[in-house]
Short mmCIF file of C-alpha atoms in Angstrom, two decimals:
data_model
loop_
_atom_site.label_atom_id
_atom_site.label_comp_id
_atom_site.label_asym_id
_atom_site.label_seq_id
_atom_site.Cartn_x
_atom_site.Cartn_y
_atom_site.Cartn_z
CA UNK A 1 80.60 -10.62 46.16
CA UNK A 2 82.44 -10.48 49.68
CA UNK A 3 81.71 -10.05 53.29
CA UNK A 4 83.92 -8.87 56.13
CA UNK A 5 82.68 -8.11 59.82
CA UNK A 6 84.25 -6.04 61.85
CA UNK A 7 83.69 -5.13 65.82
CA UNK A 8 84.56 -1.56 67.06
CA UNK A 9 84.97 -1.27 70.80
CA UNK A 10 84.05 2.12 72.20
CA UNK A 11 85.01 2.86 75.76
CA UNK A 12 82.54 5.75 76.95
CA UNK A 13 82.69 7.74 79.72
CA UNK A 14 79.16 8.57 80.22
CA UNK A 15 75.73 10.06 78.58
CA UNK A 16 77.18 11.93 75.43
CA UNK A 17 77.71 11.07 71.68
CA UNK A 18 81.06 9.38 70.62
CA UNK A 19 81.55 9.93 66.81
CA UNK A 20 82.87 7.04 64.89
CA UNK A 21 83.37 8.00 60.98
CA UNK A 22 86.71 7.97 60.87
CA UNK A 23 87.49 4.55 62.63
CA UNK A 24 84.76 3.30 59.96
CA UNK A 25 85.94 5.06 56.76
CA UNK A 26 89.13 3.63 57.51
CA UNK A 27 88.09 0.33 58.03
CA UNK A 28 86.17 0.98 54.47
CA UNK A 29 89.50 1.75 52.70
CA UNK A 30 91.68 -0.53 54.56
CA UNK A 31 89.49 -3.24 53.20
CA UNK A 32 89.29 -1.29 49.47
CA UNK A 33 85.52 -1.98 49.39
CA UNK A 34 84.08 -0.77 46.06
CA UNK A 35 80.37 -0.77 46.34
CA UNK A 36 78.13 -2.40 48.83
CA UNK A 37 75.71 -1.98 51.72
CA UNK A 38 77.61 -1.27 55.56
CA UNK A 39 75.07 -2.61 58.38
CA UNK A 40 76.03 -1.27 61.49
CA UNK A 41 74.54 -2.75 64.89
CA UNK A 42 74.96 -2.07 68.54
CA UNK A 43 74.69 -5.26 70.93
CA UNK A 44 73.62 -2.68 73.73
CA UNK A 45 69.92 -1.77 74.99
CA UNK A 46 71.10 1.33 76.95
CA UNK A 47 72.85 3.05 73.81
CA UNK A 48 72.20 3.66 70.14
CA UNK A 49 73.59 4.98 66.66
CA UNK A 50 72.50 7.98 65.02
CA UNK A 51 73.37 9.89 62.25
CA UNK A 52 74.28 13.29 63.30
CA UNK A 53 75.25 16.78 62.46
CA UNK A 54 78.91 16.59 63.19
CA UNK A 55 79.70 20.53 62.71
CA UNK A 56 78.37 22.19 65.60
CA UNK A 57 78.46 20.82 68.87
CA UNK A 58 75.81 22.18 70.16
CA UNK A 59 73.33 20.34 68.38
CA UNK A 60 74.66 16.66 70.06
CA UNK A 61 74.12 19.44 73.76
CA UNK A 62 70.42 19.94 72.87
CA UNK A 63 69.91 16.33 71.53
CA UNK A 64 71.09 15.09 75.06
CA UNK A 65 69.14 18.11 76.74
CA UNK A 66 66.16 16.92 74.86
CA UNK A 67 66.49 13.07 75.49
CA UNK A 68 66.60 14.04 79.11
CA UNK A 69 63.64 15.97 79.37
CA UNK A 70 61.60 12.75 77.28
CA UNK A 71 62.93 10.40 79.63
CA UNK A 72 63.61 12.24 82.94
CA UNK A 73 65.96 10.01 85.52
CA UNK A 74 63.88 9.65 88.35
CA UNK A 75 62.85 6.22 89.50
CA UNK A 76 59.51 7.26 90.68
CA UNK A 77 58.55 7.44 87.53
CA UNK A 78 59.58 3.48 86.39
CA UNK A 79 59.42 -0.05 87.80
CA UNK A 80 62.40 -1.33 86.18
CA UNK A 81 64.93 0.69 88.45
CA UNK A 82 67.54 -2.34 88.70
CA UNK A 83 70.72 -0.46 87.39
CA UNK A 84 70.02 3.05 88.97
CA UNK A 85 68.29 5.75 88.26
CA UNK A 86 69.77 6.19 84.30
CA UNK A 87 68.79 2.72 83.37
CA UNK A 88 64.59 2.75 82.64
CA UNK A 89 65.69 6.30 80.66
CA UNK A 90 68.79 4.50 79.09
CA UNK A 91 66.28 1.85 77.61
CA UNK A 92 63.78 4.23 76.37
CA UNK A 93 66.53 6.29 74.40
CA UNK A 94 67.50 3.60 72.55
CA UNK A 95 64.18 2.42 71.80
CA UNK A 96 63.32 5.51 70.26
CA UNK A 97 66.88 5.71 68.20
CA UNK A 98 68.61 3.18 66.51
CA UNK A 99 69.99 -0.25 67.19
CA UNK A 100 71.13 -1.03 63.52
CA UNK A 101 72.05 1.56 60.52
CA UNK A 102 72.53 0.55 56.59
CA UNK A 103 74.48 2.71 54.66
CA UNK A 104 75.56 2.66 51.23
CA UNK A 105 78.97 2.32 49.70
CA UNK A 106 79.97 3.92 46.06
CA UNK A 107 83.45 3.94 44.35
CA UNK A 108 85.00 3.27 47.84
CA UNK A 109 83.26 6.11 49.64
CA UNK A 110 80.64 6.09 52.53
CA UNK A 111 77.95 8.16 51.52
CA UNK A 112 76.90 10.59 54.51
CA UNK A 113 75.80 13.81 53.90
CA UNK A 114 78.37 17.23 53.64
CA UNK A 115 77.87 17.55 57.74
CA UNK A 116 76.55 14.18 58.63
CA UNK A 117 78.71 11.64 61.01
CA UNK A 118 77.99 8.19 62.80
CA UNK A 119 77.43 8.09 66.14
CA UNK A 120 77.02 5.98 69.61
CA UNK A 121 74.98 7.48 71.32
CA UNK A 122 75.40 6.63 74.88
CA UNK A 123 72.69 6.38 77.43
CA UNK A 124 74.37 5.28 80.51
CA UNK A 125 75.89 7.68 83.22
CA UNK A 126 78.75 4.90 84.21
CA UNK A 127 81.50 4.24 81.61
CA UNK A 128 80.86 1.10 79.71
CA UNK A 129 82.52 -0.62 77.21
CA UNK A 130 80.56 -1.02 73.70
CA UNK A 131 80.52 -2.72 70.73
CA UNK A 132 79.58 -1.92 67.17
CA UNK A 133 79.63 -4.67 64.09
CA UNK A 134 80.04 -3.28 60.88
CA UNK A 135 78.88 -5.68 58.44
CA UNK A 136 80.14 -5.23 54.74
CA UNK A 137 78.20 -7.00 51.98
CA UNK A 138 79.29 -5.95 48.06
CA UNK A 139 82.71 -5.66 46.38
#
């Protein structure tokens, strides 16, 4: 049984999604991991990861559209304004996403779905720079 940890550093440049699969399949088969378990985690509270269609763009447009609408940027609306007005909204997205994803590992593959790919989805209107641990447990 091994572990390895690994931090990805994703510069975005504002609210969109910023696919990741490839960076982490080839961190999979750099490493030849076998089988295991892959926890990934964001140290961020204003993005998230999702798993996502990665086929047709338009569904990551009407996932944004839709986030926007839940948690509208207006600061009349929150008391923790601090940041701006994307930064109550930018806390509230990633509440209702993900901070942490476990995926499985068989026979060296990452097993997503035929149109499924790993994303950071970012909150945040400003660039920022983020990090993502992968954390491998297995062989």
């Amino acid at each position: 049984m091994k572990q390895e940890f690994y931090n990805l550093q994703i510069d975005t440049s504002g609210q969109k999604l910023y696919e990741f699969t490839n960076q982490t399949i080839e961190w999979i088969k750099k490493n030849n991991f076998k089988n295991g378990m892959l926890n990934l985690s964001i140290q961020h509270t204003s993005a998230s990861l999702i798993v996502q269609e990665n086929a047709d763009p338009d569904v990551q447009t009407d996932l944004i559209n839709y986030f926007d609408k839940l948690a509208p940027m207006d600061n009349k609306l929150y008391v923790h304004t601090t940041e701006g007005k994307d930064d109550m909204p930018a806390h509230i997205k990633s509440a209702l996403t993900n901070s942490q994803i476990s995926l499985s590992i068989r026979e060296g593959e990452l097993l997503l779905g035929t149109w499924q790919g790993l994303y950071l989805f970012e909150h945040r209107l400003n660039p920022q720079n983020r990090t993502i641990i992968h954390h491998f447990i297995g062989n």
